[in-house]
Coordinates of C-alpha atoms (C1' of nucleotides) in Angstrom, one line a residue:
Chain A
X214 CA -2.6 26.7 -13.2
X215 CA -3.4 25.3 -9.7
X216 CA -1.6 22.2 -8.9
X217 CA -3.7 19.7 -6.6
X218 CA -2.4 17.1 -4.7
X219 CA -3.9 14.4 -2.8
X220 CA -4.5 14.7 0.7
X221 CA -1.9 13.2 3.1
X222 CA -2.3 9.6 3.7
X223 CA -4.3 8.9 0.6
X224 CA -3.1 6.9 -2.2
X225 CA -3.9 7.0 -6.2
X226 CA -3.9 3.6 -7.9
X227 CA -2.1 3.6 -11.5
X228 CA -2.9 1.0 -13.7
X229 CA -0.1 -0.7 -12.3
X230 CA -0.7 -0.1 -9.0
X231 CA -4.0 -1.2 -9.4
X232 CA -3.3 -4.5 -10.9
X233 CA -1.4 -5.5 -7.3
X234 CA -4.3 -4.2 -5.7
X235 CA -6.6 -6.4 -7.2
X236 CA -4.0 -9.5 -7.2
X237 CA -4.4 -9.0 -3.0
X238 CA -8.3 -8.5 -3.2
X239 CA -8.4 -11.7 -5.1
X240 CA -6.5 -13.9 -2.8
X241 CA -8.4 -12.8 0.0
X242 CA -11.6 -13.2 -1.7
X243 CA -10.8 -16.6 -2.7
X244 CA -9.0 -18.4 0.6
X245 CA -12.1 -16.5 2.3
X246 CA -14.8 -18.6 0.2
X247 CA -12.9 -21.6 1.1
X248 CA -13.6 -21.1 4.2
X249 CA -17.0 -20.8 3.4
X250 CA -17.2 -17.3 4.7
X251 CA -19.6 -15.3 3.0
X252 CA -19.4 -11.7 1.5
X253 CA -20.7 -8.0 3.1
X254 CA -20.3 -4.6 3.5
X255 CA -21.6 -2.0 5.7
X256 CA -22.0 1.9 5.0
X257 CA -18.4 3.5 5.1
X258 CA -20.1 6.5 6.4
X259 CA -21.8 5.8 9.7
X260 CA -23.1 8.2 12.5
X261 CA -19.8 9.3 15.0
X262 CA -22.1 7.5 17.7
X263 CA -21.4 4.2 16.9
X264 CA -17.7 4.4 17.2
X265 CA -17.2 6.5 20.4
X266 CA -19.6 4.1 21.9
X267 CA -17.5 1.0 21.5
X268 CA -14.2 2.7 21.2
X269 CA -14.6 5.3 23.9
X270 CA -14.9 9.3 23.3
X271 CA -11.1 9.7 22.8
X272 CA -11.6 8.4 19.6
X273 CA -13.1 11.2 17.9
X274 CA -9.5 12.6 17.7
X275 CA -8.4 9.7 15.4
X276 CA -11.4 9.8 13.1
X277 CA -12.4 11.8 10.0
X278 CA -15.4 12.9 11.7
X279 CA -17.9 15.8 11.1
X280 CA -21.4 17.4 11.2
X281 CA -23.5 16.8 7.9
X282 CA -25.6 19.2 6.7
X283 CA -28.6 17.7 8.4
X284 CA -26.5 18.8 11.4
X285 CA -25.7 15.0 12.4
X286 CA -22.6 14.1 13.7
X287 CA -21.1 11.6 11.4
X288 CA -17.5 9.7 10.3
X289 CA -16.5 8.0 7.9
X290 CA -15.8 4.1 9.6
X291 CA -12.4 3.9 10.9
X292 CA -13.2 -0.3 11.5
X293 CA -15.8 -2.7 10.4
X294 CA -16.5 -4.5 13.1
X295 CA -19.3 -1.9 15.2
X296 CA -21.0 -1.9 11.7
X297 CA -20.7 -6.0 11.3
X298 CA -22.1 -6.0 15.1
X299 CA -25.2 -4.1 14.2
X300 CA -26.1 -6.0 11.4
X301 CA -25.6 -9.4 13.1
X302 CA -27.5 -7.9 16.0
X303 CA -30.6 -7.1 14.2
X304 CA -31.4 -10.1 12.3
X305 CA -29.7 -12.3 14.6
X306 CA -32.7 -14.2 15.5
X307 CA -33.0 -15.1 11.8
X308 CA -29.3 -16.2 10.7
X309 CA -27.8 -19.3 10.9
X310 CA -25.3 -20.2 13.1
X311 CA -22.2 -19.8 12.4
X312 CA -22.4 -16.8 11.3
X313 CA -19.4 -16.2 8.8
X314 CA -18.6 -13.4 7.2
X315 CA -16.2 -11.0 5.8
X316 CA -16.1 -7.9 4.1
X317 CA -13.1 -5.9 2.1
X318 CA -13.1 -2.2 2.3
X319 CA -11.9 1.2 2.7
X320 CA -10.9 2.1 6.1
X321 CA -10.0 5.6 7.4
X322 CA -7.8 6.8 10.4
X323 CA -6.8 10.5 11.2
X324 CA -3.3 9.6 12.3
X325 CA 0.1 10.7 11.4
X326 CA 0.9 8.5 8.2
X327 CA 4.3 6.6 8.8
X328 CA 5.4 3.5 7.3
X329 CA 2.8 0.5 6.4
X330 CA 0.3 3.2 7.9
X331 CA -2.3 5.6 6.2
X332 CA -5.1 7.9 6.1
X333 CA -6.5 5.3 4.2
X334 CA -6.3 1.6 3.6
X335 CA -8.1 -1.6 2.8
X336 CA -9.2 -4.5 5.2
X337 CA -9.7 -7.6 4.9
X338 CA -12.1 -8.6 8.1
X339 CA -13.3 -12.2 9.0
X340 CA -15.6 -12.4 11.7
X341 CA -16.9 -15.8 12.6
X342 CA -19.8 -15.1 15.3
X343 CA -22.5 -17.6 17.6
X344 CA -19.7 -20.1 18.6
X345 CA -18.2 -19.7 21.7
X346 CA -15.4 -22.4 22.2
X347 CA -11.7 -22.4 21.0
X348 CA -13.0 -24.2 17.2
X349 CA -13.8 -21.0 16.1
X350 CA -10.0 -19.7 16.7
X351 CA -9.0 -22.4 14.9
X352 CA -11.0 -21.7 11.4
X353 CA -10.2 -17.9 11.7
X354 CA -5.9 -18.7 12.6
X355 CA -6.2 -21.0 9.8
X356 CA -7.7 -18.8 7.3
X357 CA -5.4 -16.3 8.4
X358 CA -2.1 -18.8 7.9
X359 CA -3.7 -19.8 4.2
X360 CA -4.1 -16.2 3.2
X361 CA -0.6 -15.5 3.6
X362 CA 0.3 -18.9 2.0
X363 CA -2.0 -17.8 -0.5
X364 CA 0.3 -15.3 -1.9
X365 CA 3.5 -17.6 -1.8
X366 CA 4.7 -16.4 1.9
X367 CA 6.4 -19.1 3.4
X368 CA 6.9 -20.6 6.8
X369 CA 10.2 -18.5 6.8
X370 CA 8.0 -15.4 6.2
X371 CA 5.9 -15.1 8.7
X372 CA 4.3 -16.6 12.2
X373 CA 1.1 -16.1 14.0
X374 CA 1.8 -15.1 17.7
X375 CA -1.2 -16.8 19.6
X376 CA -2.0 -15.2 23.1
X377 CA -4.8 -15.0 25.5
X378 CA -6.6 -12.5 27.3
X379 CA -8.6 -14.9 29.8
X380 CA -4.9 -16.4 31.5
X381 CA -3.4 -13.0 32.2
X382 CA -6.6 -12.4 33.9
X383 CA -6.7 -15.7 35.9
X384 CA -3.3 -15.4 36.3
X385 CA -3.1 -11.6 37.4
X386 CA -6.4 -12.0 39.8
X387 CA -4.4 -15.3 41.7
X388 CA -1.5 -12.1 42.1
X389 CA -4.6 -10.7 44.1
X390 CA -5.4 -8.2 41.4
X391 CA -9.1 -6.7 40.6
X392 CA -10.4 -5.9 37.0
X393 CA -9.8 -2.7 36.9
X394 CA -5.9 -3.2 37.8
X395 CA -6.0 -5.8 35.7
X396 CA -6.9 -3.9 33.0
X397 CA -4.2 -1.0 33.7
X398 CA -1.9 -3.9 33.9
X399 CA -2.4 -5.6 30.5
X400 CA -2.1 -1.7 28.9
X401 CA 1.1 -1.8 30.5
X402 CA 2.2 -5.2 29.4
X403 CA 1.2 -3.9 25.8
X404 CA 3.9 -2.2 26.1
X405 CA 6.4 -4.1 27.8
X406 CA 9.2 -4.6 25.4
X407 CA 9.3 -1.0 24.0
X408 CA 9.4 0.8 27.6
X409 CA 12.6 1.1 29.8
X410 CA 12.6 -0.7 33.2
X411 CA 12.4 2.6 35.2
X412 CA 9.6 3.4 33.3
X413 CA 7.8 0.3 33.7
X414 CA 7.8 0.0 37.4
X415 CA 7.0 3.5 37.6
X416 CA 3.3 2.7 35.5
X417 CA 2.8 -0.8 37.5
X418 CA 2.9 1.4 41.1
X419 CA 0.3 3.3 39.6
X420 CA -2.0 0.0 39.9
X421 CA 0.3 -2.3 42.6
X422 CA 1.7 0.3 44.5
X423 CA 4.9 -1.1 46.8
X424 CA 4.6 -4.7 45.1
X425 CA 5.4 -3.2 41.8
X426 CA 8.7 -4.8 41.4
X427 CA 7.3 -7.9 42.5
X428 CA 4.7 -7.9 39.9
X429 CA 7.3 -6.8 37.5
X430 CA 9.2 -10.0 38.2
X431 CA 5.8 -11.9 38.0
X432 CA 5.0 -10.6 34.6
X433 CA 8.4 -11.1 33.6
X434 CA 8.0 -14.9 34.2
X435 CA 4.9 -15.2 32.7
X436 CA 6.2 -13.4 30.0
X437 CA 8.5 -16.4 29.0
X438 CA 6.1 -18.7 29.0
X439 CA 5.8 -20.7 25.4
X440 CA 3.9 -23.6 25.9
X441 CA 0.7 -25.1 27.7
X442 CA 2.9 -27.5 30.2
X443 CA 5.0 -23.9 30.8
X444 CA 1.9 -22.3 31.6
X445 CA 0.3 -25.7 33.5
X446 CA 3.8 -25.2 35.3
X447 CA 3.8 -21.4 36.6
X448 CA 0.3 -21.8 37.7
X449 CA 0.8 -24.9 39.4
X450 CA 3.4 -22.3 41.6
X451 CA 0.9 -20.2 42.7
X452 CA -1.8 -19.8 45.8
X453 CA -5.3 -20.5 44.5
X454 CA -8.5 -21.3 45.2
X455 CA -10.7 -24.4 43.8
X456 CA -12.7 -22.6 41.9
X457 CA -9.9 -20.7 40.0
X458 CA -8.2 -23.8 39.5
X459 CA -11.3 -25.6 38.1
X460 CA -11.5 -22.8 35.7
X461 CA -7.7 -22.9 34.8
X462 CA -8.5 -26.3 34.0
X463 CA -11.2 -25.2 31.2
X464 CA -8.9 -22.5 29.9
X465 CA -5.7 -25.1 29.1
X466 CA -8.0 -27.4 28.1
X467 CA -9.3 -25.2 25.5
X468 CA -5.2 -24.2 24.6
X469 CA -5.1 -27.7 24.3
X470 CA -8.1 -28.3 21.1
X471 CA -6.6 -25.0 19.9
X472 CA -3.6 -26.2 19.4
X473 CA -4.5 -29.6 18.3
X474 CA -7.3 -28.3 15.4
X475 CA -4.5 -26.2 14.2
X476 CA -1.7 -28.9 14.4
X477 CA -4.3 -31.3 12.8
X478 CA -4.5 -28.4 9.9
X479 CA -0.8 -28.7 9.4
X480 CA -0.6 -24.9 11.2
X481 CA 1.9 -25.5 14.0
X482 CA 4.8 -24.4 12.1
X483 CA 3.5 -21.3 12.1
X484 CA 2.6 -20.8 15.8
X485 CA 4.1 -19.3 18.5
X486 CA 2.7 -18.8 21.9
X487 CA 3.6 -15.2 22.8
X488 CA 1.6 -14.0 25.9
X489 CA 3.1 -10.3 25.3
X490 CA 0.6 -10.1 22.7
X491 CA -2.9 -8.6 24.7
X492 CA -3.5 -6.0 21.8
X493 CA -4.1 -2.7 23.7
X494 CA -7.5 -1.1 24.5
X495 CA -9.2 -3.7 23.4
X496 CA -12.9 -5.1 23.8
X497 CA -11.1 -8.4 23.8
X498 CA -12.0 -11.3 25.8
X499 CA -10.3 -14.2 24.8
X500 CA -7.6 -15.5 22.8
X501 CA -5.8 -12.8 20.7
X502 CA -3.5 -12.9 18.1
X503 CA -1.3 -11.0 15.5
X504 CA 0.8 -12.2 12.5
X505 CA 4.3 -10.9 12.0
X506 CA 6.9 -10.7 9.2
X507 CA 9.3 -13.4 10.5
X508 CA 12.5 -10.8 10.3
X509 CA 10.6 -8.2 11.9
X510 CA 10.7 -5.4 9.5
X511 CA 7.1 -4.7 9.3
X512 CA 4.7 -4.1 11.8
X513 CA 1.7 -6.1 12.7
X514 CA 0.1 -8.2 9.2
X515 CA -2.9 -8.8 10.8
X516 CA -4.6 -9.0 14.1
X517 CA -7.7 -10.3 16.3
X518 CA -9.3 -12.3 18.9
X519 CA -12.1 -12.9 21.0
X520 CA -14.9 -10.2 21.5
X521 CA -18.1 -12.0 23.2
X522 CA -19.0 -8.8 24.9
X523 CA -19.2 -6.4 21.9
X524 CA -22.6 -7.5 20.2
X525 CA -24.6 -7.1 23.2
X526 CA -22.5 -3.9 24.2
X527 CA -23.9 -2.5 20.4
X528 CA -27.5 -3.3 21.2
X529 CA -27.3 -7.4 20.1
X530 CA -27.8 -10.2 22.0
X531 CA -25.3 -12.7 23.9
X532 CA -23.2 -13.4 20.8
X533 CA -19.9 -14.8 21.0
X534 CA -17.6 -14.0 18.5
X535 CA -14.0 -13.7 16.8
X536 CA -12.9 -11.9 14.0
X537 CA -9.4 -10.4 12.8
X538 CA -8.3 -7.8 10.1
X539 CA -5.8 -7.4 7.9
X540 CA -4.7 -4.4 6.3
X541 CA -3.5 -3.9 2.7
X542 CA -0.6 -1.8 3.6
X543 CA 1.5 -3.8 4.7
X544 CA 0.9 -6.9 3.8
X545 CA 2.2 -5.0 -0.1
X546 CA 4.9 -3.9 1.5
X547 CA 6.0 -7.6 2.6
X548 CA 4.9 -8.8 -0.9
X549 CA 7.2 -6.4 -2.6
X550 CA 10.2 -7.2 -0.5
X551 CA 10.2 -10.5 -0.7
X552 CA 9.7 -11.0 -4.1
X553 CA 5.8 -12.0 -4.1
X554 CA 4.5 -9.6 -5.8
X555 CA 3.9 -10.7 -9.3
X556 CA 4.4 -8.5 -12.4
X557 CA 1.0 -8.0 -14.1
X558 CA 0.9 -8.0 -17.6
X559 CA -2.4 -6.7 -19.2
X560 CA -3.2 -9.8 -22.0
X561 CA -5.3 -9.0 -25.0
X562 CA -6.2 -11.7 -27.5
X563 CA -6.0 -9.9 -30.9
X564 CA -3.8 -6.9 -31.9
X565 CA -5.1 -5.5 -35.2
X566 CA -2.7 -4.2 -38.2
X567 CA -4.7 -2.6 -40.9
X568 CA -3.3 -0.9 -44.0
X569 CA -4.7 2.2 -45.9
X570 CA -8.3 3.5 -45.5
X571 CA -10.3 0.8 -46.9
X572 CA -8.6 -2.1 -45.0
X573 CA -9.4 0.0 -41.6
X574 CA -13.1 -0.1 -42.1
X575 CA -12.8 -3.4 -42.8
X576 CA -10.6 -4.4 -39.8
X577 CA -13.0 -2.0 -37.6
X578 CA -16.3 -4.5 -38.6
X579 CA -14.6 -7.3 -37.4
X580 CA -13.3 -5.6 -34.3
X581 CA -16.6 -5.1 -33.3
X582 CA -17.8 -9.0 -34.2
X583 CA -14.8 -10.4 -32.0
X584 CA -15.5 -8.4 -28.7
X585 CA -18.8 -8.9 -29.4
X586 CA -18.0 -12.5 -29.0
X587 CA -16.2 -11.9 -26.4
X588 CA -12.4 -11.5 -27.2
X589 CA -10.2 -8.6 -26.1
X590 CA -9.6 -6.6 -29.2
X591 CA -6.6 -3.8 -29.9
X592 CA -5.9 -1.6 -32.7
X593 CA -4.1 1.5 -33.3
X594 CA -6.5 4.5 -33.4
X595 CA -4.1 6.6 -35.9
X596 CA -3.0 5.4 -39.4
X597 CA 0.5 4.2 -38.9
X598 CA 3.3 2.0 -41.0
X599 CA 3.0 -1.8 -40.3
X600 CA 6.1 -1.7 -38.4
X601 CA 5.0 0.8 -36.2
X602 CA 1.9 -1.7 -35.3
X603 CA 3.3 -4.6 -35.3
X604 CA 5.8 -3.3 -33.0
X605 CA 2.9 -1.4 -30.8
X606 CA 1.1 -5.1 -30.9
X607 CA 4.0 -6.7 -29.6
X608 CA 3.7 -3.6 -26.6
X609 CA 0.2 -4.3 -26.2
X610 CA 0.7 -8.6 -24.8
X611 CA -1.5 -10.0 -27.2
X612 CA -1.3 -13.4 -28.1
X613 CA -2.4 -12.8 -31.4
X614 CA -1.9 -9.9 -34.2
X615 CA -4.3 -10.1 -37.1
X616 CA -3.2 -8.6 -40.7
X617 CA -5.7 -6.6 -42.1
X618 CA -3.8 -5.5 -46.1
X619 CA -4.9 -4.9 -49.2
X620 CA -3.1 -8.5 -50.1
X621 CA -5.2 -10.6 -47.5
X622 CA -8.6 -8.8 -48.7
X623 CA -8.4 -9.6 -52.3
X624 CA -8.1 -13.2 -50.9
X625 CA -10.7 -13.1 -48.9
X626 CA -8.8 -13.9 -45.8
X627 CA -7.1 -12.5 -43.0
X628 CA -3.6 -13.3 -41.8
X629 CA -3.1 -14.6 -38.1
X630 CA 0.3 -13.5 -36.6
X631 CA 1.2 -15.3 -33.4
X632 CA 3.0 -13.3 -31.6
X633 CA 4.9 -15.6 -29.6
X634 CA 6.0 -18.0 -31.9
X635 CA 5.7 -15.7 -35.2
X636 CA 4.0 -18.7 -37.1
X637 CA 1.8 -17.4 -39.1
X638 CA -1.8 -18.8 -41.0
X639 CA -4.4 -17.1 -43.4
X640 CA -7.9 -17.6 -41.9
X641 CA -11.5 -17.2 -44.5
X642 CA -12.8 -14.0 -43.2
X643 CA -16.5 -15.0 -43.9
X644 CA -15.7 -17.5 -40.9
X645 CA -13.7 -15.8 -38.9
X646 CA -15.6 -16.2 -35.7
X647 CA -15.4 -20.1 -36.2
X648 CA -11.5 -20.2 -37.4
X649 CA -11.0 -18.1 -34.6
X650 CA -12.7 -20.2 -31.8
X651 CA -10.7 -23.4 -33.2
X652 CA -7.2 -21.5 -32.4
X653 CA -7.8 -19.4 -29.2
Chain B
rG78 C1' -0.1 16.4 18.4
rU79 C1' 6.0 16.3 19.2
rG80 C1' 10.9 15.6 17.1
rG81 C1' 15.0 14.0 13.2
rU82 C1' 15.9 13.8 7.8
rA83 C1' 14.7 15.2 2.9
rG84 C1' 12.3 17.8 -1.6
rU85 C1' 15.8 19.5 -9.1
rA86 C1' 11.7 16.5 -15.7
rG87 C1' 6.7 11.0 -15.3
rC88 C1' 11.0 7.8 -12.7
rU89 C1' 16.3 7.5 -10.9
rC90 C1' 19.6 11.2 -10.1
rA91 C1' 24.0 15.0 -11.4
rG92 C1' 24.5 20.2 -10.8
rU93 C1' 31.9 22.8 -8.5
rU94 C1' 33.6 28.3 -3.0
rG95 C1' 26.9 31.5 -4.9
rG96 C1' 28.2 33.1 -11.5
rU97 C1' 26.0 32.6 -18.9
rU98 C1' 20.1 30.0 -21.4
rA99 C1' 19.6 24.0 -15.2
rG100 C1' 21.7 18.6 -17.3
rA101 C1' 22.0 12.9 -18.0
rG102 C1' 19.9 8.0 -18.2
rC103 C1' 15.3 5.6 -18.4
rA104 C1' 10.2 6.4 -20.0
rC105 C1' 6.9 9.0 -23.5
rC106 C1' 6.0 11.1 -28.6
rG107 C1' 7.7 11.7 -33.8
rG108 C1' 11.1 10.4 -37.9
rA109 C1' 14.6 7.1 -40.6
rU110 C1' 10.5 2.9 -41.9
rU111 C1' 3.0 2.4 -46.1
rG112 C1' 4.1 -5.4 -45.4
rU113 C1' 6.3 -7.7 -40.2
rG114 C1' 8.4 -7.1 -33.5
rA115 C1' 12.7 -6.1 -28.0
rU116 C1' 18.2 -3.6 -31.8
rU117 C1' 20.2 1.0 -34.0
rC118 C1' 20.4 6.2 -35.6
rC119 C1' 18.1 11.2 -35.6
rG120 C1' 14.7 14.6 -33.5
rG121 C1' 10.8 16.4 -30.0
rG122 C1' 7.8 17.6 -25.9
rG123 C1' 8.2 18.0 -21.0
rG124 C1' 11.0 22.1 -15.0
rU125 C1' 7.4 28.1 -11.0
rC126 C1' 14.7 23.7 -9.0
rG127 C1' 8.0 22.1 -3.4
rC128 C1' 6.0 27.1 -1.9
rC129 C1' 6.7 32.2 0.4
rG130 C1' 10.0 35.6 2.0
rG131 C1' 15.2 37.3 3.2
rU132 C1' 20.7 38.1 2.2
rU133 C1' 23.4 39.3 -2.5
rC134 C1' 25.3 42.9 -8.3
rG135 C1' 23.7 37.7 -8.9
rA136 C1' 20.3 32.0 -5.3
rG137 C1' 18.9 25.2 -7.6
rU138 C1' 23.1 26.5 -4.1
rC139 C1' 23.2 30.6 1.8
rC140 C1' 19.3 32.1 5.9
rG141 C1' 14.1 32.1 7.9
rG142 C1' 9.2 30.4 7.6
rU143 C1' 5.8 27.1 5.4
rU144 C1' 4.2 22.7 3.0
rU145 C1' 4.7 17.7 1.5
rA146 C1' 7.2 13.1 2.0
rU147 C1' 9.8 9.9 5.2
rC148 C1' 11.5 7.8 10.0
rA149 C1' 10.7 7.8 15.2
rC150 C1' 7.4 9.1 19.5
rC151 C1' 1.9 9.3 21.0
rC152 C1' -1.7 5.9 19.3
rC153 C1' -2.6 1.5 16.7
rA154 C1' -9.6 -0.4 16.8

RNA sequence: GUGGUAGUAGCUCAGUUGGUUAGAGCACCGGAUUGUGAUUCCGGGGGUCGCCGGUUCGAGUCCGGUUUAUCACCCCA
């Protein structure tokens, strides 16, 4: 016999499994609608196209990518968001703004599969798009922070690390530095923390040349930096002109409503100004941010930020936006090891016991009336002794077990077991339905 | 794509310096038990010891390759 196996990074979903599965689908779905953020989808299978052109052409190595048989080159969508910026693009004369939506799917990414990372996964995304000052961060951090609440994370669970895109670049050009440095800066400061010193310097020459260590020590400081008067502070050390400093102004001053929507929401437990956060590539343009397992055990819950270039970039118009994701993987992982992942028990409402032959047929017509009306119903499918049933209703969760024997039909009736309890009541089978309604 | 570690029943694992027919617990199925539940007792099914090759009289055990998992690197939208 062959023996197949699924493909590496793929996952099968047992009843069990699938139970947690849904459990997370639900609590996004439902902190999402509080939010008022509405429902969509876009194709998982989308032409190759659309994702080198916002991602770059180096992508195609970490997508499941090929030629269909009309000879188009296609992949199946390793993000949502080039999809969600084509569809807000084309009717987005017609929508109303805000524009908030999100979508749960399938994702996939040809990559290596290590831990909390698959071929794979499901996202939650939340895009909030036509609104281009700081209120917008604070309805997507806030759903983000609820989400987690949602499913009975705590304060001491996890923390959003808030960071912005816009300062290291007023910052870095005061340093004298043009975009494109900046840019090969900031991929260096992505990884600042997991690269030795030597190393570090070595990859900031390539941009600063001789002023590499100085920059090093710059970045360093700014590094440290944890709150708005900090970064007031290290600016206020610096050469610059009026105009940057008029614009520095508007930047802290949208930190400031930032953090004041989000302390007004309650949120500023769970915030932490980490400018180390600039989230890699990155069509970025703003504030990003990523939320983290307090002990550091996972990696990254969820990430996003700013991307008021990307729409038009796709083919849209001018259309700010900011959206983040968050993955399934992990966030189960984190669930599981802290104890918030419930234990599903499938509930039925009535368990059937039926004696011989007769009492079966009998028991079988008023399976069929209950579902009908709407109750989950259960019976053994092969004759077996009532002890064997009542113990398989006992396996089964239902609340109730109802005693089909030759003793009950000669009455008329039928015997209502509850399970729990063990009470027990004889019901008029020609009114079941009704006798039934009164108790359930 | 690169490297470390691992792979024995559905699950968790045992298996002696290489030696008879590869075991246990849990789970599952059946019986004791055709009128009442988690206990108990008895029984059963289930294994290409990941796969291929090598050494050997003999390999779950040793060697090589391969594959899968896992961890790290690259990358992380």
């Amino acid at each position: 016999m062959a023996s197949f196996k699924t493909l590496p990074g793929f996952r099968e979903f047992y009843p069990e499994d699938y139970a947690q599965r849904k459990h997370i689908f639900q609590i996004w779905r439902q902190v999402a609608r509080r939010f008022a953020f509405q429902e969509f989808d876009g194709p998982v299978l989308e032409s190759l196209e659309l994702f080198t052109t916002k991602s770059g052409p180096e992508i195609e190595s970490q997508l499941f990518c090929f030629e269909d048989k009309g000879g188009r080159q296609v992949s199946l969508r390793p993000e949502l968001t080039p999809s969600l910026a084509r569809m807000v693009a084309a009717r987005a004369n017609g929508l109303k703004r805000p524009i908030k939506w999100f979508s749960i799917g399938d994702n996939f990414r040809y990559e290596r599969q290590q831990k909390g990372r698959l071929r794979c996964f499901t996202q939650l995304n939340v895009d909030l798009l036509g609104e281009a000052g700081p209120s917008a961060e604070i309805e997507l951090i806030a759903l983000l922070v609820q989400s987690l609440l949602g499913f009975g994370l705590t304060e001491e669970d996890f923390y959003v690390r808030l960071s912005d895109r816009n300062l290291w670049m007023l910052y870095l050009a005061t340093l004298g530095y043009d975009e494109d440095a900046i840019g090969g800066i900031l991929g260096v400061v992505d990884k600042w923390e997991r690269m030795p010193e030597e190393k570090l310097i070595a990859q900031l020459q390539e941009v600063a040349g001789e002023k590499a260590a100085e920059l090093k020590a710059s970045v360093d400081a700014f590094l440290k930096l944890d709150s708005v008067d900090a970064i007031r502070e290290c600016f206020a050390g610096v050469e610059s002109s009026d105009e940057a400093k008029a614009e520095l102004d508007a930047r802290l001053s949208d930190w400031q409503t930032l953090l004041d929507g989000l302390g007004a929401m309650g949120l500023t437990g769970f915030i932490k100004i980490d400018l180390s956060i600039v989230r890699g590539l990155a069509y970025y343009t703003g504030f990003v941010f990523e939320a983290f397992d307090k002990k550091g055990e996972f990696r990254a819950l969820a990430g996003g930020g700013r991307y008021d270039a990307l729409v038009k970039k796709m083919g849209g118009p001018d259309m700010p936006a900011v959206g983040f994701g968050m993955g399934d993987v992990v966030l189960g992982e984190l669930l599981k090891a802290r104890g918030k992942m419930p234990q599903f028990v499938e509930s039925l409402d009535f368990f059937i016991v039926s004696g011989g032959d007769a009492e079966k047929l009998t028991a079988l017509s008023d399976v069929a009336l209950l579902r009908q009306a709407g109750y989950s119903v259960e019976y053994q499918l092969k004759p077996q002794a009532f002890g064997k049933q009542f113990k398989a209703a006992t396996g089964s969760g239902a609340r109730f077990a109802l005693i089909y024997g030759s003793e009950e039909l000669e009455k008329g009736v039928v015997k209502l077991r509850n399970l729990a309890d063990r009470s027990e009541q004889d019901l008029p089978r020609d009114r079941l339905l009704e006798a039934v309604r009164e108790l359930v």
